[in-house]
CSV table of C-alpha atoms and ligand atoms in Angstrom, one decimal:
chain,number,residue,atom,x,y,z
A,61,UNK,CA,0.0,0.0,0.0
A,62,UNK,CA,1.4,3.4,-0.8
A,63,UNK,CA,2.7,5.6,1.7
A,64,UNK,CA,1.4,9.0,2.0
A,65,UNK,CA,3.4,12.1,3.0
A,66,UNK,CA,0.9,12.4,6.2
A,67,UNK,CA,2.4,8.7,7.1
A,68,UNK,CA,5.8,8.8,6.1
A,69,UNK,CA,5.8,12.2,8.5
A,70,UNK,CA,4.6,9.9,11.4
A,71,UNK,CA,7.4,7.5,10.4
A,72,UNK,CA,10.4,10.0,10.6
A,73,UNK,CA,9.2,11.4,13.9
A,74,UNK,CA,8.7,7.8,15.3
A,75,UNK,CA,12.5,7.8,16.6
A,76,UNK,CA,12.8,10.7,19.0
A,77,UNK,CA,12.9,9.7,22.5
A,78,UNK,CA,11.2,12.8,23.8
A,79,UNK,CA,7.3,13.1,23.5
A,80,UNK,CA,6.2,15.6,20.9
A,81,UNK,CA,2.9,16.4,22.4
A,82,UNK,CA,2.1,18.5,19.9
A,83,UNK,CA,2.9,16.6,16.6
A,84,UNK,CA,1.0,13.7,18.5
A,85,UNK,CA,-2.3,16.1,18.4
A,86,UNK,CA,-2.0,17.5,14.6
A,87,UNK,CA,-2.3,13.5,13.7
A,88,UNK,CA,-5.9,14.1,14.8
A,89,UNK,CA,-7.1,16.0,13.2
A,90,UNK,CA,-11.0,16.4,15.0
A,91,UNK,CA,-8.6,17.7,18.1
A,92,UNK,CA,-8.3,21.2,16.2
A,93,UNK,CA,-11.6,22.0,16.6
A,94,UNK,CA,-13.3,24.9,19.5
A,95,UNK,CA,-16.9,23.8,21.1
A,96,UNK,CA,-18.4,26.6,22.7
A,97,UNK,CA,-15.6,29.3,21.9
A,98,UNK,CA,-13.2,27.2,23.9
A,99,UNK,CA,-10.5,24.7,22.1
A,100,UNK,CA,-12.1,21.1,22.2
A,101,UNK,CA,-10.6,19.5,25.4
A,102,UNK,CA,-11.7,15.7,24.7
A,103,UNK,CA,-11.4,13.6,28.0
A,104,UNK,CA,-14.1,10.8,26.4
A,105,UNK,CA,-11.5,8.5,26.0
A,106,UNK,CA,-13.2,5.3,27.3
A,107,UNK,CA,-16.4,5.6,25.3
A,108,UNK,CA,-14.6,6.0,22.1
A,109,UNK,CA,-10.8,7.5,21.2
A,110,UNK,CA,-10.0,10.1,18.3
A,111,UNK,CA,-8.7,8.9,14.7
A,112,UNK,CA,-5.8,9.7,13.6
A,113,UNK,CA,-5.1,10.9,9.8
A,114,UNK,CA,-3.3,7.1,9.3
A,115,UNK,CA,-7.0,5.5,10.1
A,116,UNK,CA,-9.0,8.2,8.0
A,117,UNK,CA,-6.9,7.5,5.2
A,118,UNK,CA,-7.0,3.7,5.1
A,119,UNK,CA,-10.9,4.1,5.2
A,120,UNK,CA,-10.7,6.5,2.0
A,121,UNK,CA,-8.1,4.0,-0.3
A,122,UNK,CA,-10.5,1.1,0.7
A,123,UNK,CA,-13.3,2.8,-0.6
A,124,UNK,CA,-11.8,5.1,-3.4
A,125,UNK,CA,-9.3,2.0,-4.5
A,126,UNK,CA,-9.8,-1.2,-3.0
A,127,UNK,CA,-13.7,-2.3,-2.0
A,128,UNK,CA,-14.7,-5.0,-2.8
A,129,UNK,CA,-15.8,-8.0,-0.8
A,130,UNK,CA,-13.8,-10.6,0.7
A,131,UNK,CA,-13.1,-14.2,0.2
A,132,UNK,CA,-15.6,-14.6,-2.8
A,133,UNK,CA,-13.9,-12.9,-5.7
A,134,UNK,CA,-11.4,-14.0,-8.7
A,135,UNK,CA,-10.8,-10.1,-9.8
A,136,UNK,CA,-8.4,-7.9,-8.5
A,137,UNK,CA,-10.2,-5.7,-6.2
A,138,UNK,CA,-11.6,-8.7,-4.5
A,139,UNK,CA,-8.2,-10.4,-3.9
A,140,UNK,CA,-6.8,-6.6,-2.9
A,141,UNK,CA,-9.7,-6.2,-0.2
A,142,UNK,CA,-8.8,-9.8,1.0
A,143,UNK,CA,-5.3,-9.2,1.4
A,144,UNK,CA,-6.5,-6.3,3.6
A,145,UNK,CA,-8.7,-7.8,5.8
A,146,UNK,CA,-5.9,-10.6,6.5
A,147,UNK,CA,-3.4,-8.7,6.8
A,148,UNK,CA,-5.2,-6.4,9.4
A,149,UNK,CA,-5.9,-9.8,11.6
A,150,UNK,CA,-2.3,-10.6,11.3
A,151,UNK,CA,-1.5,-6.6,13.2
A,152,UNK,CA,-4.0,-7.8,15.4
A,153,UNK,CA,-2.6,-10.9,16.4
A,154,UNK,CA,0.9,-9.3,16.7
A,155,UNK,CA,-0.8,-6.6,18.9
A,156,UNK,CA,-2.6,-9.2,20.6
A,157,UNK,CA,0.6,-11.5,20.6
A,158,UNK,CA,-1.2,-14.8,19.6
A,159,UNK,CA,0.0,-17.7,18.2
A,160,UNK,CA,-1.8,-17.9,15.5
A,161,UNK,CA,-4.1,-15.4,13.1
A,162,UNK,CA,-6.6,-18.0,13.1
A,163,UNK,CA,-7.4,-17.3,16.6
A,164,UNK,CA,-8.7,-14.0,15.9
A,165,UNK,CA,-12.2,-13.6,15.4
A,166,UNK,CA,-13.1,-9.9,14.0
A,167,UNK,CA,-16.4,-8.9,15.5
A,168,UNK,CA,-18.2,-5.9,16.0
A,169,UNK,CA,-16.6,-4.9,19.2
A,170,UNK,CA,-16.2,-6.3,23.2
A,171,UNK,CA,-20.1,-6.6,23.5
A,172,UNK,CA,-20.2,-9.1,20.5
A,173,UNK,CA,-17.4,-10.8,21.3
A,174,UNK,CA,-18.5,-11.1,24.8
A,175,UNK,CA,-21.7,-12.8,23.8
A,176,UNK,CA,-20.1,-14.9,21.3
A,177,UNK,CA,-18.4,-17.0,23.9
A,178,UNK,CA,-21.3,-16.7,25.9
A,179,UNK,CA,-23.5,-18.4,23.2
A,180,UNK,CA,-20.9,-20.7,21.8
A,181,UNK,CA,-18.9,-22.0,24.7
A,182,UNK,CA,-20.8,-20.8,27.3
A,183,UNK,CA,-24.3,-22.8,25.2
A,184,UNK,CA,-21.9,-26.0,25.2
A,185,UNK,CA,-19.8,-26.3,29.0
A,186,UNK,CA,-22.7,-24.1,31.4
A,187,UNK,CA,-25.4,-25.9,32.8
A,188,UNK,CA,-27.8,-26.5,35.6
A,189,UNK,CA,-25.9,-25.3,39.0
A,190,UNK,CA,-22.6,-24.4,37.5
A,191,UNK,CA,-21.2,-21.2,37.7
A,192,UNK,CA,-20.0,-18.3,36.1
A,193,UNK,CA,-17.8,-15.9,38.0
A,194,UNK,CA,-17.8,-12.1,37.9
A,195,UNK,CA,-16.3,-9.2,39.3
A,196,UNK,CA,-18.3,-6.0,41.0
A,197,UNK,CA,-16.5,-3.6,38.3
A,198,UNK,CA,-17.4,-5.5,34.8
A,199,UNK,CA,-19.1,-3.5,31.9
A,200,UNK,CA,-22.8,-4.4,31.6
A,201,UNK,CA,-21.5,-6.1,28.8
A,202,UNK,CA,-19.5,-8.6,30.9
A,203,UNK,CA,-22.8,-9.2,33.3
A,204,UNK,CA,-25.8,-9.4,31.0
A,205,UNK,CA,-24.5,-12.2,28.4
A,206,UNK,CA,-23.8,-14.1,31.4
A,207,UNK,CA,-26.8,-13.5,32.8
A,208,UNK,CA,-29.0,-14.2,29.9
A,209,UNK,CA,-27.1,-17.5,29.7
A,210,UNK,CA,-27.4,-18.3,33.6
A,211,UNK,CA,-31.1,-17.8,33.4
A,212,UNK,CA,-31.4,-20.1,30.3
A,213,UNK,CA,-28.9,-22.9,31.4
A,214,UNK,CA,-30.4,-22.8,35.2
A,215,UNK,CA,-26.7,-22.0,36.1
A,216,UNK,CA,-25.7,-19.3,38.5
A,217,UNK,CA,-24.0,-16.3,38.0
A,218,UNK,CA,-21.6,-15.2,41.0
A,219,UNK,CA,-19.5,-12.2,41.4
A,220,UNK,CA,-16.2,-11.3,43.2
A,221,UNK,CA,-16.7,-8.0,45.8
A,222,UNK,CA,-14.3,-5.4,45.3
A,223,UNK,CA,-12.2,-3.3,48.1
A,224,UNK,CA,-13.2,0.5,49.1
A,225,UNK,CA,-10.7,1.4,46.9
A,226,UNK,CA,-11.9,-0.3,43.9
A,227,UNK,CA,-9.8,-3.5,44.1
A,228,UNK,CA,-10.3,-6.7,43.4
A,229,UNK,CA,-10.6,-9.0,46.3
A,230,UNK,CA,-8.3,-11.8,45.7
A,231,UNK,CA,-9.4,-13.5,48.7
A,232,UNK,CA,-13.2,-13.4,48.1
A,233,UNK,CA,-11.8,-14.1,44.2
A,234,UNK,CA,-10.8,-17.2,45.3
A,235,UNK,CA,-13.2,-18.8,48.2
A,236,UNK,CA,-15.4,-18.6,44.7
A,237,UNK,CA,-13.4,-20.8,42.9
A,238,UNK,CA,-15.1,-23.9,43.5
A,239,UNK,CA,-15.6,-26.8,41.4
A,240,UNK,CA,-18.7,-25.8,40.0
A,241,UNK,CA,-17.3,-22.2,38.2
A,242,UNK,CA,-17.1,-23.1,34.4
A,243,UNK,CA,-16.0,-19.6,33.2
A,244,UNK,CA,-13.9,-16.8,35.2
A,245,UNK,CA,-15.1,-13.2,33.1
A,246,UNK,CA,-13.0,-10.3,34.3
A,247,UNK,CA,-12.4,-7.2,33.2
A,248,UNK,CA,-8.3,-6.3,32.5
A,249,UNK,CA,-9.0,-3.0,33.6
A,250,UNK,CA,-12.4,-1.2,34.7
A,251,UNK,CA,-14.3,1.5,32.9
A,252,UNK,CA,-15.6,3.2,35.9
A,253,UNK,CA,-12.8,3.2,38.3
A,254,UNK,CA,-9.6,2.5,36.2
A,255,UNK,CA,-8.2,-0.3,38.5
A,256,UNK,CA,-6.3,-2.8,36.4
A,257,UNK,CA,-6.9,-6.2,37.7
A,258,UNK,CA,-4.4,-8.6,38.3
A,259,UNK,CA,-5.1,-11.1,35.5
A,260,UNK,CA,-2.2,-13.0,35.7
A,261,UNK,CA,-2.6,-13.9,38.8
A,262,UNK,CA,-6.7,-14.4,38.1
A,263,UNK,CA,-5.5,-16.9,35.5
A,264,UNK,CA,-3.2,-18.6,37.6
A,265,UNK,CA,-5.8,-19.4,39.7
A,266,UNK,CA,-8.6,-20.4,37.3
A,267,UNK,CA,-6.3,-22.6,35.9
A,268,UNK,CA,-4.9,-24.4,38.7
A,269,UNK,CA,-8.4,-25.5,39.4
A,270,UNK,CA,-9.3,-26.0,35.4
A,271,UNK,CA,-11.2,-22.9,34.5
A,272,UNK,CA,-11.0,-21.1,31.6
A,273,UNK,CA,-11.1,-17.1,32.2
A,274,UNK,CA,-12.6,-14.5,29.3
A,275,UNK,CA,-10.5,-11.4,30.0
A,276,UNK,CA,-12.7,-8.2,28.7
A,277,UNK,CA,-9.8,-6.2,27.7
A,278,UNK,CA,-12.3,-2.7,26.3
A,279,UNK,CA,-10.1,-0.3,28.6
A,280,UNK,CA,-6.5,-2.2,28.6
A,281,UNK,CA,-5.8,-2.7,24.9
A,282,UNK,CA,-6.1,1.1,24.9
A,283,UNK,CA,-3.3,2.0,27.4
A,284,UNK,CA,-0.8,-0.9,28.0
A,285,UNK,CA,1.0,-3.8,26.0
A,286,UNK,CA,-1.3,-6.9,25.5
A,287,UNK,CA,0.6,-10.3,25.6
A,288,UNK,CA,-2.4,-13.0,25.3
A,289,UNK,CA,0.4,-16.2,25.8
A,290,UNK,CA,2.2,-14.4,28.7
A,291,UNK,CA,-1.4,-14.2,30.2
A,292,UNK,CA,-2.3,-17.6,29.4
A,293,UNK,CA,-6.0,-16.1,29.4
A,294,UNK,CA,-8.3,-18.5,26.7
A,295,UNK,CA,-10.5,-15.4,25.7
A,296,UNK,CA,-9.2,-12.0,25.3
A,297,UNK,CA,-11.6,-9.3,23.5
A,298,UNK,CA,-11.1,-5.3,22.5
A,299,UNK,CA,-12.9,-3.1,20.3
A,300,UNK,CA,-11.3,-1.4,17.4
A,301,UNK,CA,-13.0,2.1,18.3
A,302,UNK,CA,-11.5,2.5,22.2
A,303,UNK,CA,-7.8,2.0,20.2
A,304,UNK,CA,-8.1,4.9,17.9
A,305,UNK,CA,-9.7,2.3,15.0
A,306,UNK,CA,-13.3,2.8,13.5
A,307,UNK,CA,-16.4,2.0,15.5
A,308,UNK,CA,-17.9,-1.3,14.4
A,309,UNK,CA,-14.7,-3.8,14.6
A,310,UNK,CA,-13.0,-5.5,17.6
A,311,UNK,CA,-11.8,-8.4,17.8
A,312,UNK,CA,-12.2,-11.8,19.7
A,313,UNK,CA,-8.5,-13.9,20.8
A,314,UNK,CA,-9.3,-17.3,21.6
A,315,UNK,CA,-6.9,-20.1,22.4
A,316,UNK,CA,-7.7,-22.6,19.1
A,317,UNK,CA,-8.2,-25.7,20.6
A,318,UNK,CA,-11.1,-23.7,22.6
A,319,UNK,CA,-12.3,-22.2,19.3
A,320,UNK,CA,-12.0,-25.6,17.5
A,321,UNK,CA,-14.4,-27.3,19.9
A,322,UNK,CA,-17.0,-24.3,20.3
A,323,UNK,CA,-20.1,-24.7,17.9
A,324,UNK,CA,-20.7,-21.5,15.3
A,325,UNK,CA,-22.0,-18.6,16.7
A,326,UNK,CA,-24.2,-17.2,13.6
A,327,UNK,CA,-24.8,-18.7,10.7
A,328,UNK,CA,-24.5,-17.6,7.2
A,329,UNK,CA,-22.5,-17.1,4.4
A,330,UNK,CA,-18.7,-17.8,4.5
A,331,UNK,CA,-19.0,-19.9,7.8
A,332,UNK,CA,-19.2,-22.9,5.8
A,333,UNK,CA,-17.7,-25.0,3.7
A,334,UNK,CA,-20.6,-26.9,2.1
A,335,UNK,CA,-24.3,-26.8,3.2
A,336,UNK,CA,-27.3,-29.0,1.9
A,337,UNK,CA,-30.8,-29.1,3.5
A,338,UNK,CA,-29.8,-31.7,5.2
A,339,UNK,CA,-25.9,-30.9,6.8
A,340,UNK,CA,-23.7,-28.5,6.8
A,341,UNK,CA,-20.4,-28.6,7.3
A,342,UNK,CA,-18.5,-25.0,9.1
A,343,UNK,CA,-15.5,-23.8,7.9
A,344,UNK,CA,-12.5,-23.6,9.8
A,345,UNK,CA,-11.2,-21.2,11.7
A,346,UNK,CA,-11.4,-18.0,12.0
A,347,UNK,CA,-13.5,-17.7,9.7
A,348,UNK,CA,-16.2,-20.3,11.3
A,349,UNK,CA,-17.0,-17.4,13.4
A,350,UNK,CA,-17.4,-14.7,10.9
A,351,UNK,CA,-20.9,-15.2,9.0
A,352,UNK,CA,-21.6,-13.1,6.5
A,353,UNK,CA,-19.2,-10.0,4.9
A,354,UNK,CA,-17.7,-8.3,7.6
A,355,UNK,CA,-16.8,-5.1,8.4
A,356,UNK,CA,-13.7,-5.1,5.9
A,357,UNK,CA,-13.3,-1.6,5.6
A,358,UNK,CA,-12.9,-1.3,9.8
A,359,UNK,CA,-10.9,-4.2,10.2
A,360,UNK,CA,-8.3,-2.5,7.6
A,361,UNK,CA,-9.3,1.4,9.8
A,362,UNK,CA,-8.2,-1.2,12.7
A,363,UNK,CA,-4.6,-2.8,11.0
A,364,UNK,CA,-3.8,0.9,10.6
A,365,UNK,CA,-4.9,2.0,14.4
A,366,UNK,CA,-2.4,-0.8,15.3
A,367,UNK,CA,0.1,0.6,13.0
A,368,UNK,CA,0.0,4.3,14.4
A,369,UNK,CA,-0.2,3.0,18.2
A,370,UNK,CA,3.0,0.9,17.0
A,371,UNK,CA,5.2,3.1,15.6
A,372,UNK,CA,4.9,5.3,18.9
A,373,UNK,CA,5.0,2.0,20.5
A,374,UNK,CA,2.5,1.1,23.2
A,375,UNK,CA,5.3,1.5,26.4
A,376,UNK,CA,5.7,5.4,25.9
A,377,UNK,CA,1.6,5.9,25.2
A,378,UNK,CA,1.2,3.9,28.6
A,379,UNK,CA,4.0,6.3,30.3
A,380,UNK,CA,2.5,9.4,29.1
A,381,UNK,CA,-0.8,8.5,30.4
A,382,UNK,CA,0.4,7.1,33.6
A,383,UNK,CA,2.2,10.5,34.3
A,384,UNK,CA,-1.0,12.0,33.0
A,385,UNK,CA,-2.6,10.3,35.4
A,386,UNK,CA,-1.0,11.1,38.4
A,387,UNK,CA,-1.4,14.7,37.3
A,388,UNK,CA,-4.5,14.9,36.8
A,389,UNK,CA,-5.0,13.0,40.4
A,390,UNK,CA,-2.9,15.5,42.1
A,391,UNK,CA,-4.7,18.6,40.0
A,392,UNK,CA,-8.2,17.5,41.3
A,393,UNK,CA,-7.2,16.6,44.6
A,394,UNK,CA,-6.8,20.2,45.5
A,395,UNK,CA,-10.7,20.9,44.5
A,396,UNK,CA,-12.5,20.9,48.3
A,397,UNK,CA,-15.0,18.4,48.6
A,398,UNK,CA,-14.1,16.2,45.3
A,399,UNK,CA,-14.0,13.0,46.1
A,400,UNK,CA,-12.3,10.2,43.8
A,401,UNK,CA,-14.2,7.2,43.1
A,402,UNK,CA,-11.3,4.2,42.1
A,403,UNK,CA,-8.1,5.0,44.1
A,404,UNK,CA,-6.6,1.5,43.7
A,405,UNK,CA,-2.7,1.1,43.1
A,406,UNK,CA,-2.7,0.3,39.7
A,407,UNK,CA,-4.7,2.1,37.7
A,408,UNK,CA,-4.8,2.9,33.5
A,409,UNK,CA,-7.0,5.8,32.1
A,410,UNK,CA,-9.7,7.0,33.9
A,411,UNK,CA,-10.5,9.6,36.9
A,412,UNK,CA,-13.6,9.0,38.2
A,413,UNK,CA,-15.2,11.7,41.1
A,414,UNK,CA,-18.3,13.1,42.8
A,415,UNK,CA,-18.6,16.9,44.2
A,416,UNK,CA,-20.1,17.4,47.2
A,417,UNK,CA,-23.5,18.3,47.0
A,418,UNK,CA,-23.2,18.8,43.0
A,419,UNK,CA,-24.8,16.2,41.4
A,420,UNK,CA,-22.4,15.0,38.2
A,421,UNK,CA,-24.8,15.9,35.3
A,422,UNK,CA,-24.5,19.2,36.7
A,423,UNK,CA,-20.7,19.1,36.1
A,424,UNK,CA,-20.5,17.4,33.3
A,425,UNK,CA,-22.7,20.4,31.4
A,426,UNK,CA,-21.0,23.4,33.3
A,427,UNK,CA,-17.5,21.3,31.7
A,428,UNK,CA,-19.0,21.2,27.9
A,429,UNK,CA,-19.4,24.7,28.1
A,430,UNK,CA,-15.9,25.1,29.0
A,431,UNK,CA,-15.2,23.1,25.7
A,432,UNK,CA,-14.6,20.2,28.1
A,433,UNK,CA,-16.1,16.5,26.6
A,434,UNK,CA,-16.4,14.3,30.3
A,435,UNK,CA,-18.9,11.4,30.4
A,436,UNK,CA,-21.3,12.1,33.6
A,437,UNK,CA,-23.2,8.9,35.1
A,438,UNK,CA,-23.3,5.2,36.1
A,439,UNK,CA,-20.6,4.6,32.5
A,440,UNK,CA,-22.8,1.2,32.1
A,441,UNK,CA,-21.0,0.2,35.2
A,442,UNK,CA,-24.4,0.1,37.3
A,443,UNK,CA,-23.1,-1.9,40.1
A,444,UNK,CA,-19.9,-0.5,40.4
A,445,UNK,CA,-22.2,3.2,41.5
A,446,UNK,CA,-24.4,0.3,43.8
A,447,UNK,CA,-21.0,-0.2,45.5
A,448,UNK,CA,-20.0,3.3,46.7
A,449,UNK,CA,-23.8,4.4,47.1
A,450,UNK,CA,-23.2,7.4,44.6
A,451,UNK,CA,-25.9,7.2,41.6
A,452,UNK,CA,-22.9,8.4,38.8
A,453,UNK,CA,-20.0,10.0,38.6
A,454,UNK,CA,-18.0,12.7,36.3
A,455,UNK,CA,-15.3,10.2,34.5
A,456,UNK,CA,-12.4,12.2,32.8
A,457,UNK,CA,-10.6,9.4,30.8
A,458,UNK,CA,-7.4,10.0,28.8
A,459,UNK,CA,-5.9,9.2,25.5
A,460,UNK,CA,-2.2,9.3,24.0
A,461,UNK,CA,-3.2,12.9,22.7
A,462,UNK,CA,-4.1,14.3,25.7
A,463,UNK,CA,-1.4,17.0,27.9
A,464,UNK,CA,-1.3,18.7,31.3
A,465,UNK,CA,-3.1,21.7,30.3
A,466,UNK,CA,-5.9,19.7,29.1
A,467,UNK,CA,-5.6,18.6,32.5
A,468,UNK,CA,-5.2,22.1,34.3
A,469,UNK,CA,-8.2,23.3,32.2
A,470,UNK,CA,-10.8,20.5,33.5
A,471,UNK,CA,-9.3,21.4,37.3
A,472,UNK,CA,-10.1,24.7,36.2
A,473,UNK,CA,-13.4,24.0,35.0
A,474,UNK,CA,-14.4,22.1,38.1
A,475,UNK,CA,-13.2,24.9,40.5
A,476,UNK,CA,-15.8,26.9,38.0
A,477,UNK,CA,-18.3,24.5,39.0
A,478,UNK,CA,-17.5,24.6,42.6
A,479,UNK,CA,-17.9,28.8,42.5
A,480,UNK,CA,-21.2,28.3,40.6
A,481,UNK,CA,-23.1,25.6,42.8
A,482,UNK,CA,-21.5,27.1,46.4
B,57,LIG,N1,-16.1,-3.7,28.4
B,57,LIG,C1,-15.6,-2.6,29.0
B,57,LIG,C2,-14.7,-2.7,30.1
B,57,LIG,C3,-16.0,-1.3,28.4
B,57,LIG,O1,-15.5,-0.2,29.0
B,57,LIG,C4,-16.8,-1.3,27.3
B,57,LIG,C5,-17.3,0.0,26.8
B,57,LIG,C6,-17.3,-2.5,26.8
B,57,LIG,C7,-16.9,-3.7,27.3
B,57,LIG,C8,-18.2,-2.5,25.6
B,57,LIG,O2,-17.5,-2.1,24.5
B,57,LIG,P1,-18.2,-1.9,23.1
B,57,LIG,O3,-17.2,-1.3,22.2
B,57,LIG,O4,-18.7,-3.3,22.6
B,57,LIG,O5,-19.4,-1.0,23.4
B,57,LIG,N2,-17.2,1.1,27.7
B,57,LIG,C9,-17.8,2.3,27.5
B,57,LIG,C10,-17.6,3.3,28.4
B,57,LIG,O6,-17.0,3.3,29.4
B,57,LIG,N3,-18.3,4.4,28.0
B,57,LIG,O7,-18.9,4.1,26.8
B,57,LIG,C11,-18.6,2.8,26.5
């Protein structure tokens, strides 16, 4: 694929050792923008991240060059989009650090890949009285596929309590590991509260007693160095839009020999390799779990996310946003009567708080008006808000792109607050 003069600019900065904050932001180019008056300080990172130029390009050569679909074709295009969409699962297994491509399954995002394994693995090992085991932090998406299968299977779904300061409790974690837990589901690092979870050691565990363990990986893939082997986890999901790749693709990591065993998901076209009225036969992996086309077009957007993320390499974007982090943590410490919700040791992303007295709606619109994107309330994290009795917070979440000042102007903006609800 040619090599524009945008990306061979993002090449010949890759090298310096120091971060160039700025040349970071001109690769996005939405960053640029004012809201209100005020320059556009995005702090949305865990709903969805910014695209850089590198993405927004590969979208436009698909469709101006390449489109075409997949798998099905003898012309040119068709074998060009092809080579695409398997070359963008082999970035994602690197990023990933499979074994194999073949245990990448592209998918519409976490949710989807979440309730693939629900309703392929989970339809084929859960039954009546085992268990499924939860944390207190998942993503409704890590609780209601589980649920939905619990209630049909007759099995039980149980979850692990966390600590005040948003950690897991590896003690509770493992009085539940009892012979009955078929699946351990855990998030790699939590949405609401930012604490990254000690999967490793979750795995360990699981394993000792042979369980398998789904890591939801929506808010780690982001912000730290994946290594699916090193974690010896069996399931490992992201979506494509939360790394800086187009909305509509993630991807699913599976161990094969799980994936081998595990019955289709949907059925369709390009899931099979013959089909009469009376069998069909599936096709083999991945692409037993890909029915119909897919997103080609994202899964390429994706490759390219990878790429960019890569060539600043995933170590510095996790030290920038650490030191971010502790920034930002000290900066809206000094606010009187802010209070942070997730103050565990290791953390990735996210500051989550409540004002006194202020309810976090109120915050979140006094921000936007300060130019200021925040997400205000329970971030599909409903239990997690059960937990510290607070109905929502104000969640500032970060991104590679983001600097201090962005982080001295939301301080700012909720000492505003603080002046306008007093
Ligand atoms: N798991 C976690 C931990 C998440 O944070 C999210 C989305 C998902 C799964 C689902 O991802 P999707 O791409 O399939 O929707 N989290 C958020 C959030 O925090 N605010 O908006 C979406």
């Amino acid at each position: 694929m040619a090599v524009n003069s945008h990306q061979a600019a993002v090449a010949e900065r890759t090298p310096v050792t120091a971060w160039d904050a700025q040349g970071v932001r001109r690769d996005f180019p939405i960053l640029a923008q004012r809201v209100h008056g005020k320059p556009l300080v995005y702090l949305d990172n865990a709903a969805t991240s910014q695209k850089p130029r590198a993405v927004l390009d590969a979208l436009l050569d698909f469709y101006t060059r390449d489109c075409s679909n997949i798998h099905r074709g003898v012309h040119e295009l068709s074998e060009r989009a092809t080579a695409g969409y398997e070359e963008a699962r082999e970035k994602v297994r690197t990023f990933l650090g499979a074994r194999e491509a073949r245990e990448i399954i592209f998918v519409r995002g976490a949710t989807e890949a979440i309730n693939l394994v629900a309703w392929t693995f989970g339809r084929e090992r859960i039954g009546v009285d085992d268990e499924v085991l939860i944390t207190a932090m998942e993503h409704h998406s890590n609780i209601v596929p589980w649920q939905i299968l619990c209630e049909a299977k007759g099995a039980k779904l149980c979850v692990t309590p966390i600590s005040d300061s948003g950690e897991l409790r590896m003690d509770e974690f493992e009085k539940r590991l009892n012979p009955r837990v078929k699946l351990v589901a855990v998030a790699h690092v939590s949405n609401a509260l930012g604490t990254v979870n000690p999967v490793e050691e979750i795995v360990r565990m699981s394993h000792a007693r042979g369980i398998p363990v789904l890591v939801d990986g929506a808010q780690a893939a982001p912000h730290m160095k994946v290594d699916v082997q090193e974690l010896d986890c069996d399931f490992y999901t992201f979506s494509g839009h939360k790394v800086y790749g187009p909305t509509g693709i993630g991807a699913l990591y599976g161990k094969a020999a799980l994936l081998d065993e595990m019955p289709p998901f949907h059925g369709g076209g390009d899931m099979i390799s013959s089909v009469t009225f009376e069998k069909t036969t599936y096709n083999v992996l991945p692409y037993k779990f890909e029915a119909g086309t897919p997103n080609i077009a994202g899964a390429i957007g994706l490759g390219a996310a990878i790429d960019y993320v890569g060539r600043i390499g995933m170590e510095r974007i996790a030290a920038h946003e650490h030191a971010l982090l502790e920034y930002g943590t000290r900066a809206l410490a000094r606010v009187p009567g802010l209070r942070m919700v997730g103050t565990a040791r290791k953390k990735a992303g996210v500051l989550s708080f409540v004002l006194e007295g202020i309810h976090p709606h109120d915050v979140g619109t006094v921000l936007d008006r300060e130019g200021i994107a925040v997400r205000t309330g329970h971030h599909c994290a409903q239990p997690v808000m059960d937990r510290f009795r607070i109905p929502a917070t104000t969640r500032a979440s970060l991104a590679l792109y983001n600097t201090r000042e962005e982080l001295d102007a939301l301080a700012a903006g909720v000492w505003k607050v603080k002046e306008m609800f007093a």
